[in-house]
Amino acid sequence: MHKYFQFLIGALLLVSCDSGLIYDQYQSIEDNQWASENNIEFIVSNTDTISAKNVFIAIRNNKDYNYSSIFLIAKIEFPKGLRVIDTLEYEMADSQGKWLGTGFTDVKENKLFYKENVVFTEKGDYKFNIQHATRGINDINGSAPLNGIIDVGLSIEKVN
């Protein structure tokens, strides 16, 4: 019982230290194989039309990921219908092939800047859609899934 209480206090302290976190969700990739047609969607309800925020995309991968970078197509649909589409490239490994990101095991997590210092000026639901656009040399159409992608996440933090 005493260890449970210590764990609960520790968890509460960690949560209370992260007061700028507004949204943080992950979606698991089935069998760690992200198909190009598998769009990951997050719906974020916004009521704060004044504060600046940073938006991050998180990618968790393991050693089965075959590339040193990842290409993503990220879309935001605003409550009133405006759509913003970005094509993004992020490095996943350094020039020596060492995985970037955090983690002590074979699983690495990369917290990638998507939008910096942005103000969501409309109240309502914002739809964030993420799909990969990474292709192998012999896979121009993207028919082969990306192996080694475990989770895709989205987090939004208030800028201090």
Short mmCIF file of C-alpha atoms in Angstrom, two decimals:
data_model
loop_
_atom_site.label_atom_id
_atom_site.label_comp_id
_atom_site.label_asym_id
_atom_site.label_seq_id
_atom_site.Cartn_x
_atom_site.Cartn_y
_atom_site.Cartn_z
CA MET A 1 0.00 0.00 0.00
CA HIS A 2 2.88 2.35 0.85
CA LYS A 3 4.51 1.88 -2.60
CA TYR A 4 1.17 2.54 -4.31
CA PHE A 5 0.83 5.81 -2.39
CA GLN A 6 4.37 6.87 -3.37
CA PHE A 7 3.64 6.09 -7.01
CA LEU A 8 0.42 8.12 -6.90
CA ILE A 9 2.17 11.14 -5.37
CA GLY A 10 4.97 10.90 -7.96
CA ALA A 11 2.48 10.73 -10.83
CA LEU A 12 0.58 13.75 -9.51
CA LEU A 13 3.82 15.74 -9.25
CA LEU A 14 4.73 14.92 -12.84
CA VAL A 15 1.31 15.97 -14.10
CA SER A 16 1.29 19.19 -12.10
CA CYS A 17 4.71 20.20 -13.48
CA ASP A 18 3.39 20.11 -17.03
CA SER A 19 0.75 22.83 -16.74
CA GLY A 20 1.34 24.10 -20.31
CA LEU A 21 0.16 20.83 -21.88
CA ILE A 22 -3.23 21.30 -23.56
CA TYR A 23 -3.54 18.13 -25.62
CA ASP A 24 -1.55 14.90 -25.78
CA GLN A 25 -2.86 11.81 -27.58
CA TYR A 26 -1.32 8.83 -29.37
CA GLN A 27 -2.69 6.29 -31.79
CA SER A 28 -1.07 2.90 -32.06
CA ILE A 29 -0.10 1.54 -35.46
CA GLU A 30 -1.41 -1.97 -35.98
CA ASP A 31 1.42 -4.54 -36.16
CA ASN A 32 3.92 -1.61 -36.24
CA GLN A 33 3.28 -1.29 -39.99
CA TRP A 34 1.99 2.13 -41.04
CA ALA A 35 0.28 1.87 -44.43
CA SER A 36 0.32 5.04 -46.54
CA GLU A 37 -3.47 5.05 -46.79
CA ASN A 38 -3.81 4.85 -42.98
CA ASN A 39 -4.40 8.47 -42.01
CA ILE A 40 -4.09 9.28 -38.32
CA GLU A 41 -6.69 11.79 -37.16
CA PHE A 42 -6.91 13.82 -33.97
CA ILE A 43 -9.80 16.13 -33.11
CA VAL A 44 -8.90 18.96 -30.75
CA SER A 45 -11.56 21.18 -29.22
CA ASN A 46 -10.42 24.79 -28.88
CA THR A 47 -11.93 27.53 -26.72
CA ASP A 48 -8.80 29.69 -26.30
CA THR A 49 -8.52 32.09 -29.24
CA ILE A 50 -5.82 34.31 -27.67
CA SER A 51 -2.91 32.22 -26.38
CA ALA A 52 -0.01 31.13 -28.57
CA LYS A 53 0.64 27.40 -28.76
CA ASN A 54 3.25 24.99 -30.07
CA VAL A 55 2.05 21.88 -31.89
CA PHE A 56 4.18 18.73 -32.00
CA ILE A 57 3.93 15.46 -33.89
CA ALA A 58 5.34 12.49 -31.99
CA ILE A 59 6.63 9.37 -33.70
CA ARG A 60 7.57 6.25 -31.75
CA ASN A 61 9.67 3.81 -33.75
CA ASN A 62 11.72 0.71 -33.11
CA LYS A 63 14.82 -0.77 -34.79
CA ASP A 64 12.68 -2.18 -37.62
CA TYR A 65 12.26 1.32 -39.10
CA ASN A 66 14.33 1.27 -42.32
CA TYR A 67 14.95 4.96 -43.04
CA SER A 68 16.97 7.80 -41.57
CA SER A 69 14.14 10.29 -42.09
CA ILE A 70 10.37 10.34 -42.39
CA PHE A 71 8.14 12.33 -44.74
CA LEU A 72 4.70 13.33 -43.49
CA ILE A 73 1.70 15.10 -44.93
CA ALA A 74 -0.04 16.98 -42.12
CA LYS A 75 -3.40 18.66 -42.54
CA ILE A 76 -5.34 20.95 -40.24
CA GLU A 77 -9.02 21.59 -40.83
CA PHE A 78 -10.31 24.63 -38.96
CA PRO A 79 -13.82 24.73 -37.45
CA LYS A 80 -15.11 26.99 -40.26
CA GLY A 81 -13.64 24.79 -43.02
CA LEU A 82 -10.25 26.35 -43.84
CA ARG A 83 -7.63 23.66 -44.56
CA VAL A 84 -3.87 23.94 -44.23
CA ILE A 85 -1.69 21.19 -45.71
CA ASP A 86 2.04 20.82 -45.04
CA THR A 87 4.59 18.36 -46.40
CA LEU A 88 7.18 17.73 -43.71
CA GLU A 89 10.50 15.92 -43.45
CA TYR A 90 12.08 14.95 -40.14
CA GLU A 91 15.40 13.26 -39.42
CA MET A 92 15.02 10.03 -37.45
CA ALA A 93 18.71 9.00 -37.30
CA ASP A 94 22.05 10.80 -37.40
CA SER A 95 24.70 10.38 -40.12
CA GLN A 96 26.15 7.33 -38.30
CA GLY A 97 22.76 5.61 -38.20
CA LYS A 98 22.15 6.22 -34.48
CA TRP A 99 18.47 6.78 -33.70
CA LEU A 100 17.48 10.25 -32.62
CA GLY A 101 14.84 10.83 -29.98
CA THR A 102 14.45 9.67 -26.42
CA GLY A 103 14.23 6.22 -24.91
CA PHE A 104 16.54 3.64 -23.36
CA THR A 105 15.25 0.57 -25.17
CA ASP A 106 14.83 -0.24 -28.85
CA VAL A 107 11.84 2.13 -28.89
CA LYS A 108 12.65 5.78 -29.59
CA GLU A 109 10.27 8.71 -29.39
CA ASN A 110 10.75 11.80 -31.51
CA LYS A 111 8.87 14.95 -30.52
CA LEU A 112 8.83 16.95 -33.75
CA PHE A 113 7.88 20.61 -34.09
CA TYR A 114 4.91 21.00 -36.41
CA LYS A 115 3.56 24.51 -35.74
CA GLU A 116 5.39 27.00 -33.56
CA ASN A 117 3.85 29.95 -31.73
CA VAL A 118 0.47 29.59 -33.47
CA VAL A 119 -2.83 31.08 -32.29
CA PHE A 120 -5.99 29.12 -33.10
CA THR A 121 -8.36 32.03 -33.70
CA GLU A 122 -11.58 30.02 -34.13
CA LYS A 123 -13.51 28.32 -31.37
CA GLY A 124 -14.54 24.75 -32.10
CA ASP A 125 -13.05 21.46 -33.25
CA TYR A 126 -9.81 21.39 -35.22
CA LYS A 127 -9.09 18.20 -37.16
CA PHE A 128 -5.44 17.21 -37.47
CA ASN A 129 -4.69 14.52 -40.05
CA ILE A 130 -1.27 12.90 -40.42
CA GLN A 131 -0.18 10.42 -43.06
CA HIS A 132 3.24 9.31 -44.12
CA ALA A 133 4.71 9.93 -47.55
CA THR A 134 7.93 7.95 -47.13
CA ARG A 135 8.75 5.70 -50.06
CA GLY A 136 11.43 3.14 -50.80
CA ILE A 137 13.38 3.26 -54.05
CA ASN A 138 11.28 0.49 -55.60
CA ASP A 139 7.97 1.62 -54.07
CA ILE A 140 6.96 4.79 -55.91
CA ASN A 141 3.24 4.23 -55.25
CA GLY A 142 3.73 3.67 -51.51
CA SER A 143 2.21 0.20 -51.46
CA ALA A 144 4.63 -1.12 -48.82
CA PRO A 145 3.90 -0.06 -45.23
CA LEU A 146 6.51 1.63 -43.05
CA ASN A 147 7.81 -1.04 -40.68
CA GLY A 148 8.79 -0.14 -37.15
CA ILE A 149 6.37 2.74 -36.52
CA ILE A 150 4.69 1.98 -33.20
CA ASP A 151 2.66 5.10 -32.38
CA VAL A 152 1.85 8.49 -33.87
CA GLY A 153 0.92 11.28 -31.53
CA LEU A 154 -0.08 14.91 -31.39
CA SER A 155 0.57 17.29 -28.54
CA ILE A 156 -0.25 20.96 -28.08
CA GLU A 157 1.43 23.11 -25.46
CA LYS A 158 0.74 26.67 -24.42
CA VAL A 159 3.70 28.99 -25.07
CA ASN A 160 4.91 30.59 -21.83
#
